[in-house]
Amino acid sequence: MSLVGLKGMSRERLVGLLDAAQSFLDASGKPRTPAWAQNLLADRAVGLLFFEPSTRTRVSFELAAKRLGATVINLNAYESSLKKGETVLDTVLNLEAMGMDVFVVRHGQRGIPAELDAGVRAPIVNAGDGTGEHPTQGLLDTLVLRRRLSDLGGAELAGRTITYIGDIKHSRVVRSGANALRTLGATVRLAGPDALLPEDASGWGGAEIVRGGRAEALRGADAVIVLRIQRERFPAGQLDEGGYGQGWRITREALEAEAKPDVWVLHPGPVIRGEEMEGEVADGDRSLILEQVSAGVAVRQAVLLDVLKVGVSWRQAMSRDA
Ligand code: NCD
């Protein structure tokens, strides 16, 4: 089974993935691969096909696969036969014919992972498709928030408010994360300047749009997920750049004046310091940014095992854990 998006994912699969990922984190939230898991993918080959820039997502998929014992092949899209005009589907079919078992795909065009999923037998993992979805990012954000905000340490985020702030309209991070957070019962709000908000939130998993300014956006939030302005996805001039900085940048002063004192601050990266967020907030004691990055490795381990149907009884595994 592939992982193309979180929209429509059953609660059972979602919680199963989060619980599995949790078993790849230590008590402080750092990645760790227990001895029982180190060879689970020893006979599998994982293909990483990244047609867009990536640091965290690509490296953490590679690390996740290698820590489970897999062979990893990085296809440099810019040096392959794709440059000669071969389609992505043909490329993947050829790699599959060599015996590769799973493909992790990032592409600037929405829908490519779903197309590949329809055309090849191997599972496809969407690592971000244009303004479509970014399911592993949505999972890792949900994992971190569940760890920090769930009173029971269990699955529930009911009664919690998570607010995404910034470039909502072009964000695949929101489209995935909002669905997962809503499934766990959280209230999800979307805020940003009008030019960067969608007309309606129907594609955003039951999230609510908060109109108004930064103060309204921050009010009452248990966590805010700040997003980069994705200029590569919209024409220049669509945004009043000066206005963004004045009105929306997340600063220490704004958090102190407008947010709950115990608000958590997240960002999927890359953080453009001084633009959507001040560096001192990114580095501050309410920031979970590096904890997100750590969780990313664990989530990608859980996802690779899930799509490759490597059955592990997590409870059992944890009980014989070293
Ligand atoms: C995001 C992406 O590529 O969608 N980054 C990431 O995967 N960590 C967000 C972004 O580019 O702003």
Coordinates of C-alpha atoms and ligand atoms in Angstrom, one line a residue:
M1 CA 0.0 0.0 0.0
S2 CA 1.3 3.4 -1.0
L3 CA 1.3 6.6 1.0
V4 CA 0.1 9.4 -1.3
G5 CA -1.7 11.6 1.2
L6 CA -3.3 11.8 4.6
K7 CA -6.6 13.0 3.3
G8 CA -9.1 10.2 3.9
M9 CA -6.6 8.1 5.9
S10 CA -8.3 5.9 8.5
R11 CA -7.8 6.8 12.1
E12 CA -6.5 3.3 12.6
R13 CA -3.7 3.6 10.0
L14 CA -2.8 7.1 11.3
V15 CA -2.5 6.1 14.9
G16 CA -0.7 2.9 13.9
L17 CA 1.9 4.9 12.0
L18 CA 2.3 7.4 14.9
D19 CA 2.7 4.6 17.4
A20 CA 5.2 2.8 15.3
A21 CA 7.2 6.1 14.8
Q22 CA 7.2 6.7 18.5
S23 CA 9.0 3.4 19.0
F24 CA 11.9 4.9 17.0
L25 CA 12.3 7.8 19.4
D26 CA 14.0 7.8 22.8
A27 CA 12.4 9.5 25.8
S28 CA 13.9 12.8 24.9
G29 CA 12.5 12.7 21.3
K30 CA 15.8 11.8 19.6
P31 CA 15.9 9.1 16.8
R32 CA 17.0 5.7 17.9
T33 CA 16.8 2.3 16.1
P34 CA 16.6 -0.5 18.5
A35 CA 18.5 -3.7 17.8
W36 CA 15.4 -5.6 16.7
A37 CA 14.7 -3.2 13.9
Q38 CA 18.2 -2.8 12.4
N39 CA 17.8 -5.4 9.7
L40 CA 14.1 -5.3 9.0
L41 CA 14.7 -4.0 5.5
A42 CA 18.0 -5.9 4.8
D43 CA 16.8 -7.3 1.5
R44 CA 14.9 -4.2 0.3
A45 CA 16.0 -1.4 -2.1
V46 CA 14.5 2.0 -1.6
G47 CA 14.6 4.5 -4.5
L48 CA 14.7 8.3 -3.7
L49 CA 13.5 10.4 -6.6
F50 CA 13.7 14.0 -5.8
F51 CA 12.8 16.4 -8.6
E52 CA 12.7 19.5 -6.3
P53 CA 15.2 20.7 -3.7
S54 CA 15.1 19.1 -0.3
T55 CA 17.3 18.8 2.7
R56 CA 15.4 17.4 5.7
T57 CA 13.0 15.2 3.8
R58 CA 15.5 13.5 1.5
V59 CA 18.2 13.0 4.1
S60 CA 15.8 11.7 6.7
F61 CA 14.3 9.2 4.3
E62 CA 17.8 8.0 3.4
L63 CA 18.8 7.7 7.1
A64 CA 15.5 6.0 8.0
A65 CA 16.0 3.4 5.2
K66 CA 19.7 2.8 6.0
R67 CA 19.0 2.5 9.8
L68 CA 16.6 -0.3 8.9
G69 CA 19.2 -2.1 6.8
A70 CA 17.9 -1.2 3.3
T71 CA 19.9 -0.4 0.2
V72 CA 19.2 3.2 -0.9
I73 CA 19.5 4.4 -4.4
N74 CA 19.4 8.2 -5.0
L75 CA 18.3 9.1 -8.5
N76 CA 19.6 12.4 -9.4
A77 CA 16.8 13.6 -11.7
Y78 CA 19.1 16.1 -13.3
E79 CA 21.7 13.6 -14.4
S80 CA 19.3 10.7 -15.4
S81 CA 17.6 9.9 -18.7
L82 CA 14.7 12.1 -17.6
K83 CA 16.9 14.8 -19.0
K84 CA 16.7 13.1 -22.4
G85 CA 12.9 13.1 -22.3
E86 CA 12.0 9.8 -20.6
T87 CA 8.8 10.1 -18.6
V88 CA 8.9 9.7 -14.8
L89 CA 6.6 6.6 -15.1
D90 CA 9.0 4.9 -17.5
T91 CA 12.0 5.7 -15.3
V92 CA 10.2 4.2 -12.3
L93 CA 9.1 1.1 -14.3
N94 CA 12.7 0.5 -15.3
L95 CA 14.0 0.9 -11.7
E96 CA 11.2 -1.5 -10.6
A97 CA 12.4 -4.0 -13.2
M98 CA 15.8 -3.9 -11.6
G99 CA 14.2 -5.1 -8.4
M100 CA 13.7 -1.9 -6.5
D101 CA 11.0 -2.3 -3.9
V102 CA 9.7 1.2 -3.0
F103 CA 9.9 4.7 -4.4
V104 CA 10.0 7.9 -2.5
V105 CA 9.0 10.8 -4.8
R106 CA 9.1 14.5 -4.6
H107 CA 7.9 16.5 -7.6
G108 CA 6.9 20.1 -8.3
Q109 CA 3.7 18.9 -10.0
R110 CA 0.7 18.0 -8.0
G111 CA -0.6 14.5 -8.7
I112 CA 2.6 12.8 -9.9
P113 CA 2.8 10.3 -6.9
A114 CA -0.8 9.3 -7.5
E115 CA -0.1 8.8 -11.2
L116 CA 2.9 6.6 -10.4
D117 CA 0.9 4.7 -7.9
A118 CA -1.6 3.8 -10.6
G119 CA 1.2 2.7 -13.0
V120 CA 3.6 0.7 -11.0
R121 CA 3.3 -2.3 -8.6
A122 CA 5.8 -1.1 -6.0
P123 CA 4.5 1.2 -3.3
I124 CA 5.0 5.0 -3.8
V125 CA 5.6 7.4 -0.9
N126 CA 4.8 11.0 -1.6
A127 CA 7.6 13.2 -0.3
G128 CA 5.8 16.4 -1.5
D129 CA 4.0 17.0 -4.7
G130 CA 3.6 20.6 -5.7
T131 CA 0.8 22.2 -3.7
G132 CA -0.7 18.8 -3.2
E133 CA 0.3 16.8 -0.1
H134 CA 3.3 16.1 2.1
P135 CA 2.1 13.2 4.2
T136 CA 5.3 12.4 6.1
Q137 CA 5.6 16.1 7.2
G138 CA 2.0 16.0 8.3
L139 CA 2.7 12.8 10.3
L140 CA 5.8 14.2 12.0
D141 CA 4.1 17.4 13.0
T142 CA 1.3 15.4 14.4
L143 CA 3.6 13.1 16.3
V144 CA 5.5 16.0 17.9
L145 CA 2.2 17.7 18.9
R146 CA 0.7 14.5 20.2
R147 CA 3.9 14.0 22.3
R148 CA 3.7 17.6 23.7
L149 CA 0.0 18.3 24.0
S150 CA -1.8 15.0 24.6
D151 CA -2.6 14.9 28.3
L152 CA -2.8 11.1 28.2
G153 CA 0.3 10.7 26.2
G154 CA -2.1 8.8 24.0
A155 CA -3.7 9.6 20.7
E156 CA -6.0 12.5 21.4
L157 CA -5.6 16.2 20.6
A158 CA -9.2 17.0 21.4
G159 CA -9.6 20.4 23.0
R160 CA -6.3 21.6 21.5
T161 CA -6.0 24.4 19.0
I162 CA -3.3 24.3 16.4
T163 CA -2.9 27.3 14.1
Y164 CA -0.9 27.4 10.9
I165 CA 0.4 30.9 10.1
G166 CA 1.8 32.1 6.8
D167 CA 1.6 30.9 3.3
I168 CA -1.3 28.6 3.6
K169 CA -2.5 28.7 0.0
H170 CA 0.7 27.2 -1.5
S171 CA 1.4 24.8 1.4
R172 CA 1.3 21.0 1.0
V173 CA 2.4 20.8 4.6
V174 CA -1.0 22.2 5.8
R175 CA -3.0 20.0 3.4
S176 CA -1.5 16.9 5.0
G177 CA -1.1 18.0 8.6
A178 CA -4.6 19.5 9.0
N179 CA -6.2 16.2 8.0
A180 CA -4.2 14.3 10.6
L181 CA -4.6 16.8 13.4
R182 CA -8.4 16.9 12.8
T183 CA -8.5 13.1 12.9
L184 CA -7.0 13.3 16.3
G185 CA -9.7 15.8 17.4
A186 CA -7.7 19.1 17.3
T187 CA -9.2 22.4 16.2
V188 CA -7.1 23.5 13.3
R189 CA -7.0 27.2 12.2
L190 CA -5.4 28.7 9.2
A191 CA -4.1 32.3 9.2
G192 CA -2.1 34.7 7.1
P193 CA -2.4 37.7 4.8
D194 CA -5.4 37.5 2.4
A195 CA -3.2 36.9 -0.6
L196 CA -1.8 33.7 1.0
L197 CA -5.1 32.3 2.2
P198 CA -7.3 29.9 0.2
E199 CA -10.8 31.2 -0.7
D200 CA -12.3 28.5 1.4
A201 CA -10.9 25.8 3.6
S202 CA -12.9 22.9 2.1
G203 CA -9.7 21.1 0.9
W204 CA -8.1 21.5 4.3
G205 CA -9.7 18.7 6.3
G206 CA -12.2 20.7 8.3
A207 CA -9.9 23.5 9.3
E208 CA -11.2 27.0 9.9
I209 CA -9.8 30.2 8.3
V210 CA -9.2 33.0 10.9
R211 CA -9.4 36.3 9.2
G212 CA -7.9 39.4 10.8
G213 CA -4.3 39.8 11.9
R214 CA -1.5 38.0 13.7
A215 CA -3.0 38.7 17.2
E216 CA -6.2 36.9 16.3
A217 CA -4.2 34.1 14.8
L218 CA -2.1 33.6 17.9
R219 CA -4.9 34.0 20.4
G220 CA -5.8 30.8 22.2
A221 CA -3.4 28.6 20.2
D222 CA -1.7 25.7 22.0
A223 CA 0.7 25.5 19.1
V224 CA 1.5 27.5 16.0
I225 CA 3.0 26.0 12.9
V226 CA 4.8 28.8 11.0
L227 CA 5.2 28.4 7.2
R228 CA 7.7 29.8 4.7
I229 CA 6.5 32.1 2.0
Q230 CA 6.8 29.8 -1.0
R231 CA 7.7 32.4 -3.6
E232 CA 8.6 29.7 -6.2
R233 CA 4.8 28.9 -6.3
F234 CA 3.3 32.2 -7.1
P235 CA 4.0 35.2 -9.4
A236 CA 6.0 38.1 -7.9
G237 CA 3.9 41.1 -6.9
Q238 CA 1.0 39.0 -5.5
L239 CA 2.1 39.8 -2.0
D240 CA 2.7 43.1 -0.2
E241 CA 6.2 42.1 1.1
G242 CA 6.6 45.0 3.5
G243 CA 3.2 44.3 4.9
Y244 CA 4.0 40.7 5.6
G245 CA 7.0 41.6 7.7
Q246 CA 5.1 44.2 9.7
G247 CA 2.0 42.3 10.2
W248 CA 2.8 38.6 10.3
R249 CA 6.3 37.9 11.3
I250 CA 6.5 35.8 14.5
T251 CA 8.6 37.7 17.0
R252 CA 9.3 37.2 20.7
E253 CA 7.4 40.4 21.5
A254 CA 4.4 39.2 19.5
L255 CA 4.3 35.8 21.3
E256 CA 4.6 37.5 24.7
A257 CA 1.8 40.0 23.9
E258 CA -0.5 37.9 21.8
A259 CA -0.1 34.2 22.5
K260 CA -0.5 31.9 25.5
P261 CA 2.6 31.8 27.6
D262 CA 3.0 28.0 27.0
V263 CA 2.4 28.1 23.2
W264 CA 4.6 25.7 21.2
V265 CA 6.2 27.0 18.0
L266 CA 6.8 24.7 15.0
H267 CA 8.1 25.2 11.5
P268 CA 8.6 22.5 8.8
G269 CA 11.8 24.2 7.5
P270 CA 13.5 25.7 5.7
V271 CA 13.2 28.7 8.1
I272 CA 14.0 32.0 6.5
R273 CA 15.3 33.8 9.6
G274 CA 13.9 37.3 9.9
E275 CA 11.2 36.7 7.4
E276 CA 8.3 34.6 8.6
M277 CA 10.0 34.2 12.0
E278 CA 12.7 35.8 14.1
G279 CA 15.8 33.7 14.7
E280 CA 15.4 34.1 18.4
V281 CA 12.0 32.5 18.2
A282 CA 13.3 29.6 16.1
D283 CA 16.1 29.1 18.7
G284 CA 13.9 29.9 21.8
D285 CA 12.7 27.5 24.5
R286 CA 9.2 27.2 23.0
S287 CA 10.5 26.1 19.6
L288 CA 10.1 22.4 18.6
I289 CA 11.8 22.9 15.2
L290 CA 14.6 20.5 15.8
E291 CA 12.4 18.0 17.6
Q292 CA 10.3 18.0 14.4
V293 CA 13.4 17.1 12.4
S294 CA 14.2 14.3 14.8
A295 CA 10.7 13.0 14.6
G296 CA 11.0 13.0 10.8
V297 CA 13.5 10.1 10.8
A298 CA 11.2 8.0 13.0
V299 CA 8.1 8.8 11.0
R300 CA 9.9 7.8 7.7
Q301 CA 11.1 4.5 9.3
A302 CA 7.5 3.8 10.3
V303 CA 6.2 4.7 6.8
L304 CA 8.8 2.5 5.0
L305 CA 7.8 -0.5 7.1
D306 CA 4.1 0.2 6.6
V307 CA 4.2 0.5 2.8
L308 CA 6.5 -2.5 2.6
K309 CA 4.2 -4.4 4.9
V310 CA 7.0 -5.5 7.1
G311 CA 4.8 -6.7 9.9
V312 CA 6.1 -5.9 13.4
S313 CA 4.0 -6.2 16.5
W314 CA 5.1 -2.9 18.1
R315 CA 3.9 -3.9 21.5
Q316 CA 5.8 -7.1 21.3
A317 CA 8.8 -5.4 19.8
M318 CA 8.9 -2.8 22.5
S319 CA 8.6 -5.3 25.3
R320 CA 11.7 -7.1 24.0
D321 CA 13.4 -3.8 23.3
A322 CA 17.0 -3.3 24.1
Ligands
NCD1 C1 8.4 22.0 3.1 C2 8.1 21.5 1.7 O1 9.1 21.2 0.9 O2 7.0 21.3 1.4 N1 9.6 21.7 3.6 C3 9.9 20.4 4.1 O3 9.6 19.4 3.5 N2 10.5 20.3 5.3 C4 8.0 23.4 3.3 C5 8.6 24.5 2.5 O4 9.3 24.2 1.5 O5 8.5 25.6 2.9

